[in-house]
């Protein structure tokens, strides 16, 4: 009989114990064991190690069964918020957003820098990121040497392991070694992540999917991002690459393959540089789609058609995701949602038409108009997920169930 790797099993058990404490707050050892189906002996050994490492702490409560202060107090376990502090950041074309959090994800400080960074040289962007991190850390009442990890998120295709940005609307160049540039300036461990993966982590930790380990996030902005959470872990491609939806092929002829981004991105809706100077200014301020909505409602039929075409294409793309992954929940986020029903009505209609009848009631579409701070907080959650010691990193093989491990050998 094949025996599972004991070290891997211990790492998996440790991760799940810590993650359970994070998700459920003050919790007893007995309840931890019940929730993740581990023996009392295993839970006690793991929690003792976590206490020794300073990652969790104890809290004594009265005898809850009798409703009085008499009797033996219960020992509840909680995360130690002081175990680590991290910085998360969202890099967008027209702003930089930073947040500092503690080990349990509580926000200690936020900072937004409204500066247009797209197409600036890499070194200039890295300098701006350095300044933002240092300022936000100072606002949190901390020193830089008290920060464990910095996690940056941005649109595009990112190699998570190397911190190299293969392609992004932020940079002029391809294959940008962003992690290397930031580490050189700050001297702190740095993670580079796609913004779609960051908001996926934010939805799982703080948002609309705290109760769900399997879901898909579609980020609809200037770029069209995709995040897939499977079994509570971010799913990545080969070489730890982030996913993108904008390159999905929606049709082709002998001379051209039509990509989703050519139909459904904000640039596509505007059909390039719009001649309305107010739209151009709104785009620079990150409010372009709000201005477009106002023009549609004032009678601009060209923009109305473009928004409807984008929504219909997105509905088909999401139907393809449902056919591939059958997620119970699809979360839509991003600045393009400011178009409201001009985008969402055709999206829902085309989604219903394109979804196979056998999957018609599988996925729920959830609209979540989140603010910038949650995107940055999601980047911080990516950093914390690695500090929690996931045996897969945040990039490794998909989560294997406890049933699989027990079938491979005896589980501790």
CSV table of C-alpha atoms in Angstrom, one decimal:
chain,number,residue,atom,x,y,z
A,1,UNK,CA,0.0,0.0,0.0
A,2,UNK,CA,1.3,3.4,-1.0
A,3,UNK,CA,2.1,5.6,2.1
A,4,UNK,CA,1.6,9.4,2.0
A,5,UNK,CA,4.6,11.6,2.7
A,6,UNK,CA,4.5,12.2,6.5
A,7,UNK,CA,6.2,15.7,6.2
A,8,UNK,CA,3.7,16.8,3.6
A,9,UNK,CA,0.8,15.5,5.7
A,10,UNK,CA,2.0,17.3,8.8
A,11,UNK,CA,2.4,20.6,6.8
A,12,UNK,CA,-1.1,20.2,5.4
A,13,UNK,CA,-2.6,19.5,8.8
A,14,UNK,CA,-0.8,22.5,10.3
A,15,UNK,CA,-2.0,24.8,7.5
A,16,UNK,CA,-5.6,23.7,7.9
A,17,UNK,CA,-5.5,24.2,11.7
A,18,UNK,CA,-4.2,27.7,11.3
A,19,UNK,CA,-6.6,28.5,8.5
A,20,UNK,CA,-9.5,27.2,10.6
A,21,UNK,CA,-8.5,29.5,13.5
A,22,UNK,CA,-8.4,32.4,11.0
A,23,UNK,CA,-11.8,31.7,9.5
A,24,UNK,CA,-13.7,31.0,12.7
A,25,UNK,CA,-12.1,33.2,15.2
A,26,UNK,CA,-11.8,32.1,18.8
A,27,UNK,CA,-12.3,28.4,18.6
A,28,UNK,CA,-11.5,25.4,20.8
A,29,UNK,CA,-9.3,22.5,20.0
A,30,UNK,CA,-12.2,20.1,20.0
A,31,UNK,CA,-14.1,22.2,17.4
A,32,UNK,CA,-11.0,22.5,15.2
A,33,UNK,CA,-10.8,18.7,15.2
A,34,UNK,CA,-14.4,18.4,14.3
A,35,UNK,CA,-14.3,20.9,11.5
A,36,UNK,CA,-11.3,19.4,9.7
A,37,UNK,CA,-11.6,15.8,10.9
A,38,UNK,CA,-8.3,15.5,12.8
A,39,UNK,CA,-7.7,13.6,16.0
A,40,UNK,CA,-7.5,15.4,19.3
A,41,UNK,CA,-3.8,14.2,19.6
A,42,UNK,CA,-2.9,15.7,16.2
A,43,UNK,CA,-4.7,19.0,16.9
A,44,UNK,CA,-3.0,19.3,20.3
A,45,UNK,CA,0.4,18.7,18.8
A,46,UNK,CA,-0.1,21.2,16.0
A,47,UNK,CA,-1.6,23.9,18.3
A,48,UNK,CA,1.2,23.5,20.7
A,49,UNK,CA,3.7,24.1,17.9
A,50,UNK,CA,1.8,27.2,16.7
A,51,UNK,CA,1.7,28.6,20.3
A,52,UNK,CA,5.5,28.0,20.5
A,53,UNK,CA,6.0,29.9,17.2
A,54,UNK,CA,3.9,32.8,18.5
A,55,UNK,CA,1.4,32.5,15.6
A,56,UNK,CA,-1.6,31.9,17.9
A,57,UNK,CA,-2.6,32.7,21.4
A,58,UNK,CA,-5.0,31.4,24.0
A,59,UNK,CA,-8.1,33.0,25.6
A,60,UNK,CA,-9.9,31.6,28.6
A,61,UNK,CA,-13.6,31.7,28.8
A,62,UNK,CA,-16.0,30.6,31.5
A,63,UNK,CA,-18.0,27.4,31.5
A,64,UNK,CA,-20.4,28.2,28.6
A,65,UNK,CA,-22.5,25.1,29.2
A,66,UNK,CA,-23.7,26.2,32.6
A,67,UNK,CA,-24.0,29.9,31.6
A,68,UNK,CA,-22.1,30.9,34.8
A,69,UNK,CA,-18.6,31.8,35.7
A,70,UNK,CA,-18.2,28.6,37.6
A,71,UNK,CA,-16.6,25.5,36.4
A,72,UNK,CA,-13.5,24.8,34.4
A,73,UNK,CA,-12.8,27.6,31.8
A,74,UNK,CA,-12.6,26.7,28.2
A,75,UNK,CA,-9.4,27.4,26.4
A,76,UNK,CA,-10.1,29.2,23.0
A,77,UNK,CA,-7.5,29.7,20.4
A,78,UNK,CA,-7.1,32.8,18.3
A,79,UNK,CA,-4.6,34.2,15.8
A,80,UNK,CA,-1.9,36.4,17.3
A,81,UNK,CA,-2.3,39.6,15.4
A,82,UNK,CA,1.2,40.8,16.3
A,83,UNK,CA,2.8,37.7,14.7
A,84,UNK,CA,3.5,39.6,11.4
A,85,UNK,CA,2.7,42.7,9.5
A,86,UNK,CA,2.5,42.9,5.8
A,87,UNK,CA,1.9,45.5,3.1
A,88,UNK,CA,-0.5,44.9,0.2
A,89,UNK,CA,-0.7,47.2,-2.8
A,90,UNK,CA,-2.7,47.6,-6.0
A,91,UNK,CA,-1.0,49.2,-8.9
A,92,UNK,CA,-3.5,50.6,-11.4
A,93,UNK,CA,-2.9,52.8,-14.4
A,94,UNK,CA,-4.0,56.0,-12.6
A,95,UNK,CA,-3.4,55.3,-8.9
A,96,UNK,CA,-1.4,53.3,-6.4
A,97,UNK,CA,-3.3,51.9,-3.4
A,98,UNK,CA,-1.5,50.6,-0.3
A,99,UNK,CA,-2.7,48.9,2.9
A,100,UNK,CA,-0.8,47.6,6.0
A,101,UNK,CA,-2.4,44.7,7.9
A,102,UNK,CA,-1.5,42.5,10.8
A,103,UNK,CA,-1.4,38.7,10.9
A,104,UNK,CA,-5.2,38.3,11.0
A,105,UNK,CA,-5.8,40.7,8.2
A,106,UNK,CA,-6.9,43.7,10.2
A,107,UNK,CA,-6.2,47.0,8.4
A,108,UNK,CA,-3.7,49.2,10.2
A,109,UNK,CA,-3.3,51.9,7.6
A,110,UNK,CA,-4.5,52.8,4.0
A,111,UNK,CA,-3.0,55.1,1.5
A,112,UNK,CA,-4.0,56.1,-2.1
A,113,UNK,CA,-1.7,58.0,-4.4
A,114,UNK,CA,-3.7,59.4,-7.4
A,115,UNK,CA,-0.8,59.4,-9.9
A,116,UNK,CA,-0.9,58.1,-13.5
A,117,UNK,CA,1.8,55.4,-13.7
A,118,UNK,CA,1.0,53.6,-16.9
A,119,UNK,CA,3.8,53.8,-19.5
A,120,UNK,CA,6.3,55.3,-17.0
A,121,UNK,CA,9.7,53.7,-16.9
A,122,UNK,CA,10.0,50.7,-14.6
A,123,UNK,CA,12.5,52.4,-12.3
A,124,UNK,CA,10.1,55.4,-11.8
A,125,UNK,CA,7.2,53.1,-11.0
A,126,UNK,CA,9.4,51.2,-8.5
A,127,UNK,CA,10.4,54.5,-6.9
A,128,UNK,CA,6.7,55.4,-6.5
A,129,UNK,CA,5.9,52.0,-5.0
A,130,UNK,CA,8.8,52.4,-2.6
A,131,UNK,CA,7.6,55.8,-1.5
A,132,UNK,CA,4.0,54.5,-1.0
A,133,UNK,CA,5.1,51.5,1.0
A,134,UNK,CA,7.3,53.7,3.3
A,135,UNK,CA,4.5,56.3,3.8
A,136,UNK,CA,1.8,53.7,4.5
A,137,UNK,CA,4.0,51.9,7.0
A,138,UNK,CA,4.8,55.2,8.8
A,139,UNK,CA,1.1,56.0,8.9
A,140,UNK,CA,0.5,52.6,10.6
A,141,UNK,CA,2.9,53.7,13.4
A,142,UNK,CA,5.5,51.1,12.3
A,143,UNK,CA,9.1,51.0,11.0
A,144,UNK,CA,10.0,49.3,7.8
A,145,UNK,CA,12.0,46.6,9.6
A,146,UNK,CA,8.7,45.5,11.3
A,147,UNK,CA,7.2,44.5,7.9
A,148,UNK,CA,7.5,40.8,7.0
A,149,UNK,CA,6.4,40.9,3.4
A,150,UNK,CA,5.3,43.3,0.7
A,151,UNK,CA,2.8,42.0,-1.9
A,152,UNK,CA,2.1,44.0,-5.1
A,153,UNK,CA,-0.8,43.3,-7.4
A,154,UNK,CA,-1.3,44.7,-10.9
A,155,UNK,CA,-3.2,43.8,-14.1
A,156,UNK,CA,-1.6,41.4,-16.6
A,157,UNK,CA,0.2,38.0,-16.7
A,158,UNK,CA,2.5,37.5,-13.7
A,159,UNK,CA,4.9,34.7,-12.8
A,160,UNK,CA,4.1,34.4,-9.1
A,161,UNK,CA,7.3,32.5,-8.2
A,162,UNK,CA,9.8,34.8,-9.9
A,163,UNK,CA,7.9,38.0,-9.5
A,164,UNK,CA,8.3,38.7,-13.2
A,165,UNK,CA,5.5,40.5,-15.1
A,166,UNK,CA,5.2,39.0,-18.5
A,167,UNK,CA,2.8,41.5,-19.8
A,168,UNK,CA,0.8,44.4,-18.2
A,169,UNK,CA,-1.0,47.6,-19.3
A,170,UNK,CA,1.1,49.3,-16.6
A,171,UNK,CA,4.5,48.7,-18.3
A,172,UNK,CA,5.9,49.7,-21.6
A,173,UNK,CA,8.0,46.6,-21.7
A,174,UNK,CA,7.4,42.8,-21.3
A,175,UNK,CA,9.1,40.4,-18.9
A,176,UNK,CA,9.6,43.1,-16.2
A,177,UNK,CA,11.5,41.9,-13.1
A,178,UNK,CA,9.3,43.9,-10.7
A,179,UNK,CA,10.1,41.8,-7.6
A,180,UNK,CA,13.8,42.3,-8.1
A,181,UNK,CA,13.3,46.1,-8.4
A,182,UNK,CA,11.3,46.4,-5.2
A,183,UNK,CA,13.5,44.1,-3.1
A,184,UNK,CA,16.5,46.2,-4.2
A,185,UNK,CA,14.8,49.3,-2.8
A,186,UNK,CA,13.1,48.0,0.3
A,187,UNK,CA,15.2,45.0,1.3
A,188,UNK,CA,12.0,43.1,2.2
A,189,UNK,CA,10.6,39.8,0.9
A,190,UNK,CA,8.3,40.8,-2.0
A,191,UNK,CA,5.5,39.0,-3.8
A,192,UNK,CA,4.1,40.0,-7.2
A,193,UNK,CA,0.6,38.9,-8.0
A,194,UNK,CA,-2.1,39.6,-10.6
A,195,UNK,CA,-4.7,41.9,-9.4
A,196,UNK,CA,-7.4,39.3,-10.3
A,197,UNK,CA,-5.8,36.8,-7.9
A,198,UNK,CA,-5.5,39.5,-5.2
A,199,UNK,CA,-9.2,40.3,-5.3
A,200,UNK,CA,-10.0,36.6,-5.4
A,201,UNK,CA,-8.1,36.2,-2.1
A,202,UNK,CA,-9.9,39.2,-0.7
A,203,UNK,CA,-13.3,37.7,-1.6
A,204,UNK,CA,-12.3,34.5,0.1
A,205,UNK,CA,-11.0,36.1,3.2
A,206,UNK,CA,-13.1,39.2,3.7
A,207,UNK,CA,-15.8,39.3,1.0
A,208,UNK,CA,-18.6,37.5,-0.6
A,209,UNK,CA,-17.0,34.0,-0.6
A,210,UNK,CA,-15.9,33.6,3.0
A,211,UNK,CA,-18.2,30.6,3.1
A,212,UNK,CA,-17.1,29.1,-0.2
A,213,UNK,CA,-13.9,27.3,-1.2
A,214,UNK,CA,-14.7,27.0,-4.9
A,215,UNK,CA,-15.6,30.1,-7.0
A,216,UNK,CA,-14.4,32.2,-10.0
A,217,UNK,CA,-13.7,35.9,-10.0
A,218,UNK,CA,-14.0,38.0,-13.2
A,219,UNK,CA,-12.3,41.4,-13.0
A,220,UNK,CA,-13.8,43.7,-15.6
A,221,UNK,CA,-11.6,46.8,-16.0
A,222,UNK,CA,-9.2,48.1,-18.6
A,223,UNK,CA,-7.8,44.6,-18.5
A,224,UNK,CA,-10.0,41.5,-18.1
A,225,UNK,CA,-8.6,39.3,-15.3
A,226,UNK,CA,-9.6,35.9,-14.0
A,227,UNK,CA,-9.1,34.4,-10.6
A,228,UNK,CA,-10.0,30.8,-9.8
A,229,UNK,CA,-10.3,29.5,-6.2
A,230,UNK,CA,-10.4,25.7,-6.0
A,231,UNK,CA,-10.5,23.9,-2.7
A,232,UNK,CA,-9.5,27.1,-0.9
A,233,UNK,CA,-6.4,27.5,-3.0
A,234,UNK,CA,-5.6,29.9,-5.9
A,235,UNK,CA,-5.3,28.0,-9.1
A,236,UNK,CA,-2.4,28.9,-11.4
A,237,UNK,CA,-1.1,27.7,-14.7
A,238,UNK,CA,2.3,26.4,-15.7
A,239,UNK,CA,5.3,28.2,-14.3
A,240,UNK,CA,2.9,29.7,-11.6
A,241,UNK,CA,1.4,32.0,-14.2
A,242,UNK,CA,-1.7,34.0,-13.3
A,243,UNK,CA,-4.8,33.6,-15.5
A,244,UNK,CA,-6.3,36.1,-17.9
A,245,UNK,CA,-9.7,36.3,-19.5
A,246,UNK,CA,-9.0,39.0,-22.1
A,247,UNK,CA,-7.2,36.6,-24.4
A,248,UNK,CA,-10.1,34.2,-24.6
A,249,UNK,CA,-11.0,33.8,-28.3
A,250,UNK,CA,-14.6,34.8,-29.1
A,251,UNK,CA,-14.5,34.1,-32.9
A,252,UNK,CA,-12.2,34.0,-35.8
A,253,UNK,CA,-11.8,34.3,-39.6
A,254,UNK,CA,-8.9,33.4,-41.8
A,255,UNK,CA,-7.2,36.7,-41.0
A,256,UNK,CA,-8.0,37.4,-37.4
A,257,UNK,CA,-8.9,35.8,-34.1
A,258,UNK,CA,-11.2,38.0,-32.1
A,259,UNK,CA,-10.2,38.3,-28.4
A,260,UNK,CA,-12.6,39.1,-25.6
A,261,UNK,CA,-10.5,42.2,-24.8
A,262,UNK,CA,-11.3,43.6,-28.2
A,263,UNK,CA,-15.0,43.6,-27.4
A,264,UNK,CA,-15.4,43.9,-23.6
A,265,UNK,CA,-12.5,46.0,-22.2
A,266,UNK,CA,-13.0,49.6,-21.3
A,267,UNK,CA,-10.8,50.6,-24.2
A,268,UNK,CA,-13.0,48.6,-26.6
A,269,UNK,CA,-16.2,50.2,-25.2
A,270,UNK,CA,-14.6,53.6,-25.8
A,271,UNK,CA,-13.3,52.5,-29.2
A,272,UNK,CA,-9.9,54.0,-28.5
A,273,UNK,CA,-9.5,57.6,-27.5
A,274,UNK,CA,-12.9,59.2,-27.3
A,275,UNK,CA,-13.3,62.8,-28.6
A,276,UNK,CA,-15.1,63.9,-25.4
A,277,UNK,CA,-12.5,65.7,-23.3
A,278,UNK,CA,-14.6,65.0,-20.2
A,279,UNK,CA,-14.3,61.3,-20.8
A,280,UNK,CA,-10.5,61.5,-21.3
A,281,UNK,CA,-10.2,63.4,-18.0
A,282,UNK,CA,-12.6,60.9,-16.3
A,283,UNK,CA,-10.5,58.0,-17.5
A,284,UNK,CA,-7.3,59.5,-16.1
A,285,UNK,CA,-9.1,59.8,-12.7
A,286,UNK,CA,-10.4,56.2,-12.8
A,287,UNK,CA,-14.0,57.4,-13.4
A,288,UNK,CA,-14.3,56.7,-17.2
A,289,UNK,CA,-17.2,54.2,-17.0
A,290,UNK,CA,-19.3,56.5,-14.7
A,291,UNK,CA,-19.0,59.2,-17.3
A,292,UNK,CA,-19.9,56.8,-20.1
A,293,UNK,CA,-23.0,55.7,-18.2
A,294,UNK,CA,-24.1,59.3,-18.0
A,295,UNK,CA,-23.6,59.8,-21.7
A,296,UNK,CA,-25.6,56.6,-22.5
A,297,UNK,CA,-28.4,57.8,-20.3
A,298,UNK,CA,-28.3,61.2,-22.1
A,299,UNK,CA,-28.9,59.4,-25.4
A,300,UNK,CA,-25.4,58.3,-26.8
A,301,UNK,CA,-26.5,55.3,-28.8
A,302,UNK,CA,-23.0,54.4,-30.0
A,303,UNK,CA,-21.8,54.0,-26.4
A,304,UNK,CA,-25.0,52.2,-25.5
A,305,UNK,CA,-24.4,49.7,-28.3
A,306,UNK,CA,-20.7,49.3,-27.3
A,307,UNK,CA,-21.7,48.6,-23.6
A,308,UNK,CA,-24.3,46.1,-24.7
A,309,UNK,CA,-21.9,44.3,-27.0
A,310,UNK,CA,-19.3,44.1,-24.2
A,311,UNK,CA,-21.9,42.7,-21.8
A,312,UNK,CA,-23.1,40.1,-24.3
A,313,UNK,CA,-19.5,39.0,-24.9
A,314,UNK,CA,-18.8,38.8,-21.2
A,315,UNK,CA,-21.9,36.6,-20.7
A,316,UNK,CA,-20.7,34.1,-23.3
A,317,UNK,CA,-17.2,34.1,-21.7
A,318,UNK,CA,-18.7,33.4,-18.3
A,319,UNK,CA,-20.8,30.7,-19.7
A,320,UNK,CA,-17.6,29.1,-21.0
A,321,UNK,CA,-16.1,29.3,-17.5
A,322,UNK,CA,-19.2,27.6,-16.0
A,323,UNK,CA,-18.9,24.9,-18.7
A,324,UNK,CA,-15.2,24.4,-17.8
A,325,UNK,CA,-15.3,24.7,-14.0
A,326,UNK,CA,-18.9,24.5,-12.8
A,327,UNK,CA,-18.3,27.0,-10.0
A,328,UNK,CA,-21.1,27.5,-7.5
A,329,UNK,CA,-20.4,31.2,-7.6
A,330,UNK,CA,-19.0,33.7,-10.2
A,331,UNK,CA,-18.1,37.1,-8.7
A,332,UNK,CA,-17.9,40.1,-11.0
A,333,UNK,CA,-15.8,43.0,-9.8
A,334,UNK,CA,-14.1,46.0,-11.5
A,335,UNK,CA,-14.6,49.6,-12.6
A,336,UNK,CA,-16.6,48.7,-15.7
A,337,UNK,CA,-19.5,47.7,-13.4
A,338,UNK,CA,-20.2,51.4,-13.1
A,339,UNK,CA,-22.1,51.0,-16.4
A,340,UNK,CA,-24.8,49.2,-14.4
A,341,UNK,CA,-27.6,47.5,-16.3
A,342,UNK,CA,-26.3,48.8,-19.6
A,343,UNK,CA,-23.6,46.2,-19.2
A,344,UNK,CA,-25.3,43.7,-16.9
A,345,UNK,CA,-28.7,43.2,-18.7
A,346,UNK,CA,-27.1,41.9,-21.9
A,347,UNK,CA,-24.5,40.0,-19.9
A,348,UNK,CA,-27.3,38.1,-18.0
A,349,UNK,CA,-29.2,37.5,-21.2
A,350,UNK,CA,-26.3,36.0,-23.2
A,351,UNK,CA,-25.1,34.0,-20.2
A,352,UNK,CA,-28.5,32.4,-19.9
A,353,UNK,CA,-28.6,31.6,-23.6
A,354,UNK,CA,-25.0,30.3,-23.8
A,355,UNK,CA,-25.0,28.2,-20.6
A,356,UNK,CA,-25.7,24.5,-21.3
A,357,UNK,CA,-29.1,23.4,-20.0
A,358,UNK,CA,-27.5,20.7,-17.8
A,359,UNK,CA,-25.6,23.5,-16.0
A,360,UNK,CA,-28.4,26.1,-16.0
A,361,UNK,CA,-28.7,26.3,-12.2
A,362,UNK,CA,-25.1,25.5,-11.1
A,363,UNK,CA,-23.5,29.0,-10.9
A,364,UNK,CA,-24.8,32.1,-9.2
A,365,UNK,CA,-23.5,35.4,-10.6
A,366,UNK,CA,-22.7,37.9,-7.9
A,367,UNK,CA,-22.1,41.6,-8.6
A,368,UNK,CA,-19.6,43.1,-6.1
A,369,UNK,CA,-18.7,46.7,-6.5
A,370,UNK,CA,-15.7,46.7,-4.2
A,371,UNK,CA,-13.4,49.6,-3.4
A,372,UNK,CA,-9.7,49.9,-4.1
A,373,UNK,CA,-8.8,49.2,-0.5
A,374,UNK,CA,-10.2,45.6,-0.8
A,375,UNK,CA,-8.0,44.9,-3.8
A,376,UNK,CA,-4.9,46.0,-1.8
A,377,UNK,CA,-6.1,44.0,1.2
A,378,UNK,CA,-6.4,41.0,-1.1
A,379,UNK,CA,-2.7,41.4,-2.0
A,380,UNK,CA,-1.9,41.5,1.7
A,381,UNK,CA,-3.9,38.2,2.1
A,382,UNK,CA,-1.8,36.6,-0.5
A,383,UNK,CA,1.3,37.4,1.6
A,384,UNK,CA,-0.4,36.2,4.8
A,385,UNK,CA,-1.4,33.0,3.0
A,386,UNK,CA,2.2,32.2,2.4
A,387,UNK,CA,3.1,33.1,6.0
A,388,UNK,CA,0.5,30.7,7.2
A,389,UNK,CA,2.7,28.0,5.7
A,390,UNK,CA,0.5,26.5,3.0
A,391,UNK,CA,2.3,23.3,1.9
A,392,UNK,CA,1.5,24.2,-1.7
A,393,UNK,CA,2.8,27.8,-1.2
A,394,UNK,CA,-0.1,29.7,-2.8
A,395,UNK,CA,0.9,28.2,-6.1
A,396,UNK,CA,1.5,24.5,-5.7
A,397,UNK,CA,-0.6,21.5,-6.7
A,398,UNK,CA,-4.4,21.6,-6.1
A,399,UNK,CA,-5.5,20.7,-2.6
A,400,UNK,CA,-5.8,17.0,-2.1
A,401,UNK,CA,-8.6,15.9,0.2
A,402,UNK,CA,-8.1,14.2,3.5
A,403,UNK,CA,-9.9,11.2,2.0
A,404,UNK,CA,-7.1,10.9,-0.6
A,405,UNK,CA,-4.4,11.0,2.1
A,406,UNK,CA,-6.1,8.5,4.3
A,407,UNK,CA,-6.5,6.2,1.3
A,408,UNK,CA,-2.8,6.5,0.7
A,409,UNK,CA,-1.8,5.6,4.2
A,410,UNK,CA,-2.6,6.2,7.8
A,411,UNK,CA,-3.2,9.8,8.7
A,412,UNK,CA,-1.8,11.3,11.9
